[in-house]
PDB file of N, CA and C in Angstrom:
ATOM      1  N   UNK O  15      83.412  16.318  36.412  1.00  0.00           N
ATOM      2  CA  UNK O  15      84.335  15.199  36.442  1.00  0.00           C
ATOM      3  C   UNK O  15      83.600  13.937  36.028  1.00  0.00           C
ATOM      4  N   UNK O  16      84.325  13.104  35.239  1.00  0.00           N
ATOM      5  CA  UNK O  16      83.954  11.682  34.753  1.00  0.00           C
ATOM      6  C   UNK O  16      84.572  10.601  35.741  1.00  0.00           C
ATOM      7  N   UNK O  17      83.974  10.586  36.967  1.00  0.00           N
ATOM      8  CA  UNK O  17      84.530   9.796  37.955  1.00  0.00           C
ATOM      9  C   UNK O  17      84.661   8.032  37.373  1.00  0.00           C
ATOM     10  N   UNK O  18      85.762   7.648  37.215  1.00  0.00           N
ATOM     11  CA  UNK O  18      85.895   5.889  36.989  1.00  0.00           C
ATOM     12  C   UNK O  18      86.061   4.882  38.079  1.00  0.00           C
ATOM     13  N   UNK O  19      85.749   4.093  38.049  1.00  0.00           N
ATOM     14  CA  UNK O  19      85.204   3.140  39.351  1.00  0.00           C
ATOM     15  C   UNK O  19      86.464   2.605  39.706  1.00  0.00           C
ATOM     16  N   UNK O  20      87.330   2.226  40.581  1.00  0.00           N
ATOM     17  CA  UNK O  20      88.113   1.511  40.992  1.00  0.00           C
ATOM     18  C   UNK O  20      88.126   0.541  42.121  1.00  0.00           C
ATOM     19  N   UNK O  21      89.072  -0.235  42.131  1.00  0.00           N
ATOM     20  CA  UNK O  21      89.171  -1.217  43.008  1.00  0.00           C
ATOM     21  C   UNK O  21      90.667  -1.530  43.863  1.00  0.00           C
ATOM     22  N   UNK O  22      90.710  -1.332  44.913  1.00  0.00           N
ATOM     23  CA  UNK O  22      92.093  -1.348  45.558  1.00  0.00           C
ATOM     24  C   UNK O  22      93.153  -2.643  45.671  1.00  0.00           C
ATOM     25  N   UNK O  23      93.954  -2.513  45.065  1.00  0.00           N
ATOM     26  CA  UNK O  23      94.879  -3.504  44.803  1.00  0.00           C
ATOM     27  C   UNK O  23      96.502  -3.360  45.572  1.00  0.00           C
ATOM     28  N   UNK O  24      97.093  -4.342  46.158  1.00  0.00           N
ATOM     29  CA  UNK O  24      98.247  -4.215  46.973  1.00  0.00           C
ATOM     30  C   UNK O  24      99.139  -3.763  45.925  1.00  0.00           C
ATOM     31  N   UNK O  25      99.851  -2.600  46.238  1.00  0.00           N
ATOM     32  CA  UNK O  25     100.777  -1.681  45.386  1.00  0.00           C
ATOM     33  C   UNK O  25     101.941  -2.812  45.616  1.00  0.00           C
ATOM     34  N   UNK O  26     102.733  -3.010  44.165  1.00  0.00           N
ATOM     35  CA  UNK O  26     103.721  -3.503  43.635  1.00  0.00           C
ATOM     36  C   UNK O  26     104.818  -2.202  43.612  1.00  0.00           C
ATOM     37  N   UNK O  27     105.763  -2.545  44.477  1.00  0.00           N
ATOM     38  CA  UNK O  27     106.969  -1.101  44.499  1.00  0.00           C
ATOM     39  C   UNK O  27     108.158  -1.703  44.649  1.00  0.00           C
ATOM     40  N   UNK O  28     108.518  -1.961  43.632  1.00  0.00           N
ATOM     41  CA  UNK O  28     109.877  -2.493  43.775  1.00  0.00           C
ATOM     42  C   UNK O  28     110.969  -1.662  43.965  1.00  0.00           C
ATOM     43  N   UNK O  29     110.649  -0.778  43.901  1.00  0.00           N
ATOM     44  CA  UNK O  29     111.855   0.103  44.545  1.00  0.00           C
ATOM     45  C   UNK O  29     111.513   0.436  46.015  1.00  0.00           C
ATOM     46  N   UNK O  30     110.490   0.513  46.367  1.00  0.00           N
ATOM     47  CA  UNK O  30     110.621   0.507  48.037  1.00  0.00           C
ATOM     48  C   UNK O  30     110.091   1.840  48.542  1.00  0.00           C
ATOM     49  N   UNK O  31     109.765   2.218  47.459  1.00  0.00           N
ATOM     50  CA  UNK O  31     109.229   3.999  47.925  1.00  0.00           C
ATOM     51  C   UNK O  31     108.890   4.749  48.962  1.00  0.00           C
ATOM     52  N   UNK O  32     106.960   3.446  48.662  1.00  0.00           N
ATOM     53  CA  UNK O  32     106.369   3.700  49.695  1.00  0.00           C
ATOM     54  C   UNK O  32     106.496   2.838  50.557  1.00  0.00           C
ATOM     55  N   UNK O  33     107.173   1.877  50.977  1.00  0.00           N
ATOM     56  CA  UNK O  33     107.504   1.153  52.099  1.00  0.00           C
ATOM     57  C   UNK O  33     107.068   0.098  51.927  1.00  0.00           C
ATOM     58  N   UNK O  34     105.685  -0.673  52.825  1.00  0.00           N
ATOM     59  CA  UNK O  34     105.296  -1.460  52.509  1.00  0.00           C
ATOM     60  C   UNK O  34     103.822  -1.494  53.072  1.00  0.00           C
ATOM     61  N   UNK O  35     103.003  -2.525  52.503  1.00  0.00           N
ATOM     62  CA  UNK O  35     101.075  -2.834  53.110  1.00  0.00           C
ATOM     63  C   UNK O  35     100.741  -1.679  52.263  1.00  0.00           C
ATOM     64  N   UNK O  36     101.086  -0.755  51.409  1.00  0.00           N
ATOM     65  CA  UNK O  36      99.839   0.282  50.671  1.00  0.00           C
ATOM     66  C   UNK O  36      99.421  -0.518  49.945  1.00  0.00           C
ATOM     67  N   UNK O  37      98.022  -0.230  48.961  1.00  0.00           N
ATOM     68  CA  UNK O  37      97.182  -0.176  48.527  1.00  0.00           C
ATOM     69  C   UNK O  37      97.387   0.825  47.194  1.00  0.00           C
ATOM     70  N   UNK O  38      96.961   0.623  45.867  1.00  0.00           N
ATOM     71  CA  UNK O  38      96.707   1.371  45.346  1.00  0.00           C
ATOM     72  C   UNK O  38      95.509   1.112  44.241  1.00  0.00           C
ATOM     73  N   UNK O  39      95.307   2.340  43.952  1.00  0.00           N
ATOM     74  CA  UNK O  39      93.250   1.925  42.832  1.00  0.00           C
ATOM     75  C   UNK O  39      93.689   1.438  41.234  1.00  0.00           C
ATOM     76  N   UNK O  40      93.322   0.406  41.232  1.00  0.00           N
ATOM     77  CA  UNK O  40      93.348  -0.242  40.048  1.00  0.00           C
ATOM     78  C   UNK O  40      91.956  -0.043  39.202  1.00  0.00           C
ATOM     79  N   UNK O  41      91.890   0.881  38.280  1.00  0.00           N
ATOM     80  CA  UNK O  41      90.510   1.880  37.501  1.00  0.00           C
ATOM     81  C   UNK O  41      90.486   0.805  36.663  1.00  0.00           C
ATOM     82  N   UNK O  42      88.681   0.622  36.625  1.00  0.00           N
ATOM     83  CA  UNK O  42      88.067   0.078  35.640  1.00  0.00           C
ATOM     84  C   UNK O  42      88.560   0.684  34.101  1.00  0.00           C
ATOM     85  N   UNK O  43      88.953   0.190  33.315  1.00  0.00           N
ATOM     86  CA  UNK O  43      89.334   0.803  32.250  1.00  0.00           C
ATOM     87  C   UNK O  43      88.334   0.645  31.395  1.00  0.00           C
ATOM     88  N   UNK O  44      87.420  -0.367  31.489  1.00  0.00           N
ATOM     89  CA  UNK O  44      86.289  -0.101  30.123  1.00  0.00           C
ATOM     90  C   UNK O  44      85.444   0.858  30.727  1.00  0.00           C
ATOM     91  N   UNK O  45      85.394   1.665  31.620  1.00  0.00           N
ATOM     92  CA  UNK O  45      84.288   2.339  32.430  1.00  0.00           C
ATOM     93  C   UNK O  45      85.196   4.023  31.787  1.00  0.00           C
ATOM     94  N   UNK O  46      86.352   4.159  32.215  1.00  0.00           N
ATOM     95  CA  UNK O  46      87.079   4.876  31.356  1.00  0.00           C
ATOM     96  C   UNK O  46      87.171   5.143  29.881  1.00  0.00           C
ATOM     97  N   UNK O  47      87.367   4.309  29.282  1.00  0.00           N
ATOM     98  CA  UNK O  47      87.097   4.019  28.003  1.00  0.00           C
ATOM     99  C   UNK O  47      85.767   4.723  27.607  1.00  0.00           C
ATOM    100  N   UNK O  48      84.752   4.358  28.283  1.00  0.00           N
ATOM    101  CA  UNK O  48      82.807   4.916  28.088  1.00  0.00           C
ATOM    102  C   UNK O  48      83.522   6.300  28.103  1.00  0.00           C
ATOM    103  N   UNK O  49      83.802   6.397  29.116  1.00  0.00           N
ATOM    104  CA  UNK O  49      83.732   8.249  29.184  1.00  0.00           C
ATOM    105  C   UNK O  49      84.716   8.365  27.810  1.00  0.00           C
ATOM    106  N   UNK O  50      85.333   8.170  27.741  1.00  0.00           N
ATOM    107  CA  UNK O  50      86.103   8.990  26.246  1.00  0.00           C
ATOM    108  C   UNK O  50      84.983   8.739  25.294  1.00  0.00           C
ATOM    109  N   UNK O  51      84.801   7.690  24.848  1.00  0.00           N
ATOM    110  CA  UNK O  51      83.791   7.643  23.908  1.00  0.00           C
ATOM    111  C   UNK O  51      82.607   8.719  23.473  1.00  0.00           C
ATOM    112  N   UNK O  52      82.328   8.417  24.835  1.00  0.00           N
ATOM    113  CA  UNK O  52      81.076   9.396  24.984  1.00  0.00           C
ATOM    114  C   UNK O  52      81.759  11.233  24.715  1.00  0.00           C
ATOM    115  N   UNK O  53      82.619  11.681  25.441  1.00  0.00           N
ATOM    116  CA  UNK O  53      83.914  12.411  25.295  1.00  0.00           C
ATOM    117  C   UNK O  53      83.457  13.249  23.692  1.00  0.00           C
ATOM    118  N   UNK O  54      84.002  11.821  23.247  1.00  0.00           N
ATOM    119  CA  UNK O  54      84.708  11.946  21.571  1.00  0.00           C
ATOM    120  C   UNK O  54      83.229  11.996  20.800  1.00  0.00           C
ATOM    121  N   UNK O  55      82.100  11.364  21.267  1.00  0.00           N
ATOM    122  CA  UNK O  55      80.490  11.425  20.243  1.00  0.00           C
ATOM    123  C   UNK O  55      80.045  12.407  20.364  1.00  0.00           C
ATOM    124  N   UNK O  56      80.143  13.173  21.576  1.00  0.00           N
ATOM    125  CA  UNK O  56      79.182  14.761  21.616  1.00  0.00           C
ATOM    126  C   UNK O  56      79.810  15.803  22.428  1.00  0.00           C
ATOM    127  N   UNK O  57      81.029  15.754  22.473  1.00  0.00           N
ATOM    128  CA  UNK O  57      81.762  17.265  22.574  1.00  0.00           C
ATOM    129  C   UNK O  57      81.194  18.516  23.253  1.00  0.00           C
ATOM    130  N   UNK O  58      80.264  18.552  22.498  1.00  0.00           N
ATOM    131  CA  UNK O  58      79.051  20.152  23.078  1.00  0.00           C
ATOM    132  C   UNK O  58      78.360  19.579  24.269  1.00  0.00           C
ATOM    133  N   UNK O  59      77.950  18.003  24.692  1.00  0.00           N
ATOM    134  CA  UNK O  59      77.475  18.025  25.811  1.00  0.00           C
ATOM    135  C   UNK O  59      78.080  18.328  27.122  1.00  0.00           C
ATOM    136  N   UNK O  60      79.609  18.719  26.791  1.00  0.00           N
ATOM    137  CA  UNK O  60      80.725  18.146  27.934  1.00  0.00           C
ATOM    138  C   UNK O  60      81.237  19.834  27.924  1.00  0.00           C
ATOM    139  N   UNK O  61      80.105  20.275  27.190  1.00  0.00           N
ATOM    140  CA  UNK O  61      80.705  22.074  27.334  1.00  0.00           C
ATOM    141  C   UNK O  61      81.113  22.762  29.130  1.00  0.00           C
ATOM    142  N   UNK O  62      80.164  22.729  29.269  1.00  0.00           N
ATOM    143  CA  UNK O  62      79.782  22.879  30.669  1.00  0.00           C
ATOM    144  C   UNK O  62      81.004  22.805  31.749  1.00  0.00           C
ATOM    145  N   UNK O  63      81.252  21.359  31.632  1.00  0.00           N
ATOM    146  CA  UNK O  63      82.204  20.644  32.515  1.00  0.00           C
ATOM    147  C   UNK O  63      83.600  21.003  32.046  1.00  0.00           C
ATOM    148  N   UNK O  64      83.499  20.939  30.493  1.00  0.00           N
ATOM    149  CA  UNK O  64      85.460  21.744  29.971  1.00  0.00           C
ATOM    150  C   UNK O  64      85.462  23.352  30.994  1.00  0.00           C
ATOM    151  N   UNK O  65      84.480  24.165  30.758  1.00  0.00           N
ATOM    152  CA  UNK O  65      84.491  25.391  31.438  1.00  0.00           C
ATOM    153  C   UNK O  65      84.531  25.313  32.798  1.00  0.00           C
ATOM    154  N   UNK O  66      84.087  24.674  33.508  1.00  0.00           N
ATOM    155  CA  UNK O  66      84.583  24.408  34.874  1.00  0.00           C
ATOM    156  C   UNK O  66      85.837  23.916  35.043  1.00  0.00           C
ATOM    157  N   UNK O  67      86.395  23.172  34.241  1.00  0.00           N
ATOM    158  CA  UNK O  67      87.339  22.714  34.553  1.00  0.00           C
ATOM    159  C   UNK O  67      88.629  23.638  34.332  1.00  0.00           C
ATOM    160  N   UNK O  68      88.619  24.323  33.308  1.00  0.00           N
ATOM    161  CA  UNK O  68      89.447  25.388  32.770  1.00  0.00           C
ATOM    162  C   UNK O  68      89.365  26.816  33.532  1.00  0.00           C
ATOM    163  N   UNK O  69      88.248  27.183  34.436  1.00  0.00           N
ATOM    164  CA  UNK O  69      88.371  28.296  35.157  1.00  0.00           C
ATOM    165  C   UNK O  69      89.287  27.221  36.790  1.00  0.00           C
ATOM    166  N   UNK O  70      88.489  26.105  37.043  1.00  0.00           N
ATOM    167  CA  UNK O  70      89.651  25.526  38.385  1.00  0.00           C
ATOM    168  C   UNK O  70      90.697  25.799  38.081  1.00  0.00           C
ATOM    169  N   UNK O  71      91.463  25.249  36.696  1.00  0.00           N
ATOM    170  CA  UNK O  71      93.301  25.173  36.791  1.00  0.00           C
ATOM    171  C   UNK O  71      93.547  26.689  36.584  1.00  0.00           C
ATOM    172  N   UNK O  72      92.498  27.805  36.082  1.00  0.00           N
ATOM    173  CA  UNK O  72      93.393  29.123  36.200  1.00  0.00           C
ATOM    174  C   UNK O  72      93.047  29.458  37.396  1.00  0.00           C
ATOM    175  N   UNK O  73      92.210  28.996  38.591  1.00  0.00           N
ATOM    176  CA  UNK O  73      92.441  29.742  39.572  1.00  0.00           C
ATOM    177  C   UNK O  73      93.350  28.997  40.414  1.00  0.00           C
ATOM    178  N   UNK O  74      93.579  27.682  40.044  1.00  0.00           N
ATOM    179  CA  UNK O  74      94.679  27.119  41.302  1.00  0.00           C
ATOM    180  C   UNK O  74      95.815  26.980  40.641  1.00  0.00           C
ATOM    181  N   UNK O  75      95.842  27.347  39.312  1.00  0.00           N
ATOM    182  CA  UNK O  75      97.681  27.075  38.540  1.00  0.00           C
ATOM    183  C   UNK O  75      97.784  28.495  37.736  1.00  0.00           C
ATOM    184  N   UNK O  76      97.016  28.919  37.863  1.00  0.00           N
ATOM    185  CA  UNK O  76      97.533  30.254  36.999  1.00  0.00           C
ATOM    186  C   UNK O  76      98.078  31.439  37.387  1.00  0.00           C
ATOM    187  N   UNK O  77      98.497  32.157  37.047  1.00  0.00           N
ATOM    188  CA  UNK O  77      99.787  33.666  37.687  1.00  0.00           C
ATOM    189  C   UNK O  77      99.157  34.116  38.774  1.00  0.00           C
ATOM    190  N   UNK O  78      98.042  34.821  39.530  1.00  0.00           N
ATOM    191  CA  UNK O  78      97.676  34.768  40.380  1.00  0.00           C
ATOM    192  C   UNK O  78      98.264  34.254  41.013  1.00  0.00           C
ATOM    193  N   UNK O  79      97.996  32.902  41.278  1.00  0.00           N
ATOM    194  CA  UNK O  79      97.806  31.374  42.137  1.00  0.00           C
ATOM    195  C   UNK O  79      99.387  31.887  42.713  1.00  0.00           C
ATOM    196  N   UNK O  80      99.743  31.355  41.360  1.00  0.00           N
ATOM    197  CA  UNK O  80     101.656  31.233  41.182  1.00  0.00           C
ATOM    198  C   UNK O  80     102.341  32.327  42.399  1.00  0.00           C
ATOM    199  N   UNK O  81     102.145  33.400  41.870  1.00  0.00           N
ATOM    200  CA  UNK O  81     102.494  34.337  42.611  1.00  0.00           C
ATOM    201  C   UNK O  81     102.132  34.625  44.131  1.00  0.00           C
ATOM    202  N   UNK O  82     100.920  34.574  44.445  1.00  0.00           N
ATOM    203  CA  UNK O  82     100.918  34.025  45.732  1.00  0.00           C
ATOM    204  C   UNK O  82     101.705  33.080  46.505  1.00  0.00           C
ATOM    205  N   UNK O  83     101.510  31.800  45.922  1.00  0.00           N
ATOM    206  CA  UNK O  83     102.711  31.134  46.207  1.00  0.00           C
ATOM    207  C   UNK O  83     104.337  30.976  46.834  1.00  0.00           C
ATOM    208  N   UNK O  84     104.100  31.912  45.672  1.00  0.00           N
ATOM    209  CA  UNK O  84     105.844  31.962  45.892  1.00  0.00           C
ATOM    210  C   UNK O  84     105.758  33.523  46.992  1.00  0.00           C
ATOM    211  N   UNK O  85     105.065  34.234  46.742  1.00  0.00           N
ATOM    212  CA  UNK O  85     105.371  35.486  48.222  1.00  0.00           C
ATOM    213  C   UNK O  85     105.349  34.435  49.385  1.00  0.00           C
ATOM    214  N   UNK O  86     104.069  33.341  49.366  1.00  0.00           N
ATOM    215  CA  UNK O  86     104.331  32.660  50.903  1.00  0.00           C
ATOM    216  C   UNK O  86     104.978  31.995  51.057  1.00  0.00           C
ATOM    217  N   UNK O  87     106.287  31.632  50.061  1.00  0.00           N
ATOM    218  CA  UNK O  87     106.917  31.047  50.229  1.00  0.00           C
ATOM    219  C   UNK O  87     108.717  31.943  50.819  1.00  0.00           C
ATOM    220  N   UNK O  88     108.237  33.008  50.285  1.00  0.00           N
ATOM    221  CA  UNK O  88     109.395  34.184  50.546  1.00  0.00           C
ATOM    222  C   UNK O  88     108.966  35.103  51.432  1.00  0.00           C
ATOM    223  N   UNK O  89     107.720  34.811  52.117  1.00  0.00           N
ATOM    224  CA  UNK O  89     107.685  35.153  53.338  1.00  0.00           C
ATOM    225  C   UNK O  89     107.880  34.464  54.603  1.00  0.00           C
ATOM    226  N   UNK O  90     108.202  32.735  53.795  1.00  0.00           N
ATOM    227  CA  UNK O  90     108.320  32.023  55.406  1.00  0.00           C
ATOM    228  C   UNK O  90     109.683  31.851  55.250  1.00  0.00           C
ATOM    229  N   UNK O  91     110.525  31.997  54.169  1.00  0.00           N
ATOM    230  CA  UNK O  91     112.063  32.261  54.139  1.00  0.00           C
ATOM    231  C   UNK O  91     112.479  33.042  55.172  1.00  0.00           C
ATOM    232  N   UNK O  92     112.045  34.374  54.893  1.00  0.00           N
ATOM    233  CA  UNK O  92     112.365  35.902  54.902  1.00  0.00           C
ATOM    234  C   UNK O  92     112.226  35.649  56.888  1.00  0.00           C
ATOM    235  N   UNK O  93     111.122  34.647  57.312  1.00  0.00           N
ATOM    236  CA  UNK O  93     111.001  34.674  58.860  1.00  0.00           C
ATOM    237  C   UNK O  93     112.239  33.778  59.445  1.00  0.00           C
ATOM    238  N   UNK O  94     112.615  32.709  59.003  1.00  0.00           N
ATOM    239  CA  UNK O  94     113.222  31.768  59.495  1.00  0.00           C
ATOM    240  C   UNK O  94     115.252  32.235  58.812  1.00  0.00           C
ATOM    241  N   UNK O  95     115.150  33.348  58.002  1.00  0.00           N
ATOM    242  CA  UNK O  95     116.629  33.835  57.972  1.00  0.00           C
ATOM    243  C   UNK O  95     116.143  35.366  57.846  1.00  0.00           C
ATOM    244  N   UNK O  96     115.563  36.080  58.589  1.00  0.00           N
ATOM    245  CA  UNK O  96     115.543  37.613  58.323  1.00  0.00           C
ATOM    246  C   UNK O  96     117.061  38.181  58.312  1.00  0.00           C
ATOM    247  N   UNK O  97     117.030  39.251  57.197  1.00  0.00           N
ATOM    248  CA  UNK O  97     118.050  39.908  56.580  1.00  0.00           C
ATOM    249  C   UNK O  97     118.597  38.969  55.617  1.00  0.00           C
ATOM    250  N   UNK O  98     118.208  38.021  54.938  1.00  0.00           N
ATOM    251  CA  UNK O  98     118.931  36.966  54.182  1.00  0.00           C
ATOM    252  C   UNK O  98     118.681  37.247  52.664  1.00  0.00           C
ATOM    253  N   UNK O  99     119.569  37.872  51.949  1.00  0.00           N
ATOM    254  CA  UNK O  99     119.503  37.751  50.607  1.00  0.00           C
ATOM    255  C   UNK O  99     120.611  36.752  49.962  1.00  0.00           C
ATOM    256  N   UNK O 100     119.666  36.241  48.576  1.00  0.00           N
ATOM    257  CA  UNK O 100     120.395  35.815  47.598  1.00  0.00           C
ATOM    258  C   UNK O 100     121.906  36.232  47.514  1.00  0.00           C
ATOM    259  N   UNK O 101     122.869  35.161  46.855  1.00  0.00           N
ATOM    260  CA  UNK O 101     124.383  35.541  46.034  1.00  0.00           C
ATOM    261  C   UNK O 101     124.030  36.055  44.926  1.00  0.00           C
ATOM    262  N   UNK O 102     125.036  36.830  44.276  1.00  0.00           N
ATOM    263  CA  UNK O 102     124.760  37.697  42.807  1.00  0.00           C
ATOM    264  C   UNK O 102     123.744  38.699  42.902  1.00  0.00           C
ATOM    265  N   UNK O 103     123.861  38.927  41.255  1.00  0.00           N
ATOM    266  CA  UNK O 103     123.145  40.485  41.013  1.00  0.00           C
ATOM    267  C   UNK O 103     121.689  40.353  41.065  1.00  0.00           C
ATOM    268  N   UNK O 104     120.868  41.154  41.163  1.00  0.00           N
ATOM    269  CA  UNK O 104     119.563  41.202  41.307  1.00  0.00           C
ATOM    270  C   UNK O 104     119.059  40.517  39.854  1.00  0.00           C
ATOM    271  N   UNK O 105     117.918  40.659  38.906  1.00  0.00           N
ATOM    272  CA  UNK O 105     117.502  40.220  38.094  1.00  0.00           C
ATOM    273  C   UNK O 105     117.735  41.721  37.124  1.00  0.00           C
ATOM    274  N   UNK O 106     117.981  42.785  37.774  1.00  0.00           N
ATOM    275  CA  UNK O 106     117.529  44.099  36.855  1.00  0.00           C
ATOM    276  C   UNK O 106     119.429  44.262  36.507  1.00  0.00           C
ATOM    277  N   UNK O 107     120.392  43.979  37.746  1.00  0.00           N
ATOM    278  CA  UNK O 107     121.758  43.996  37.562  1.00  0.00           C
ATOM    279  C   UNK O 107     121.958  43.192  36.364  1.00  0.00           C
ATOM    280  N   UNK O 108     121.546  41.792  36.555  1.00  0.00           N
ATOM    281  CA  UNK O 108     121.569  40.653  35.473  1.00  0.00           C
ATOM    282  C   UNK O 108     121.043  41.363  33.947  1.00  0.00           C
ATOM    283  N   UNK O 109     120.358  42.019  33.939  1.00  0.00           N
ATOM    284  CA  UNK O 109     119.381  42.286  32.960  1.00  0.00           C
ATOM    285  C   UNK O 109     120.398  43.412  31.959  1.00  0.00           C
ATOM    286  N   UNK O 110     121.102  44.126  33.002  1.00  0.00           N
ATOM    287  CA  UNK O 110     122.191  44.786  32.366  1.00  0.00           C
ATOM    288  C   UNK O 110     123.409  45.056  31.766  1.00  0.00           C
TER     289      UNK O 110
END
């Protein structure tokens, strides 16, 4: 990671979101900026770090991941309405 320096600034929310008194990080942008640069001049030095970064998102976003997910998510269904199925045809009925 190319960590960029920030500085905490009273969040502007005009819609009211987050309520009110947060804080949010206002990033050095020329410090940002360096890292692309640097990024964009030598590519092969940043090998390393693309490959780390690309095995993290397939192990926390990729089919695996996904699928886990969603069983624990249709297993805490399945507790809080046991016997509860879907309306309509299955996906294989649909399919036919």
């Amino acid at each position: 990671a190319l960590l960029v320096p920030s500085r905490l600034v009273a969040a502007r929310d005009s819609r009211g979101t987050y309520g009110g008194g947060e804080s949010w990080a206002d990033p050095d942008v020329e410090a940002a900026a360096a890292h692309l640069s640097a990024l964009a001049a030598d590519p092969a030095a940043f090998a390393p770090m693309r490959e780390r970064a690309r095995a993290t998102v397939a192990e926390r976003l990729g089919i695996p991941a996904l699928r886990g997910a969603v069983a624990c998510a249709l297993d805490s269904a399945e507790a809080r309405a046991p016997g509860w199925t879907p309306a309509g045809p299955s996906p294989a009925e649909a399919a036919a």
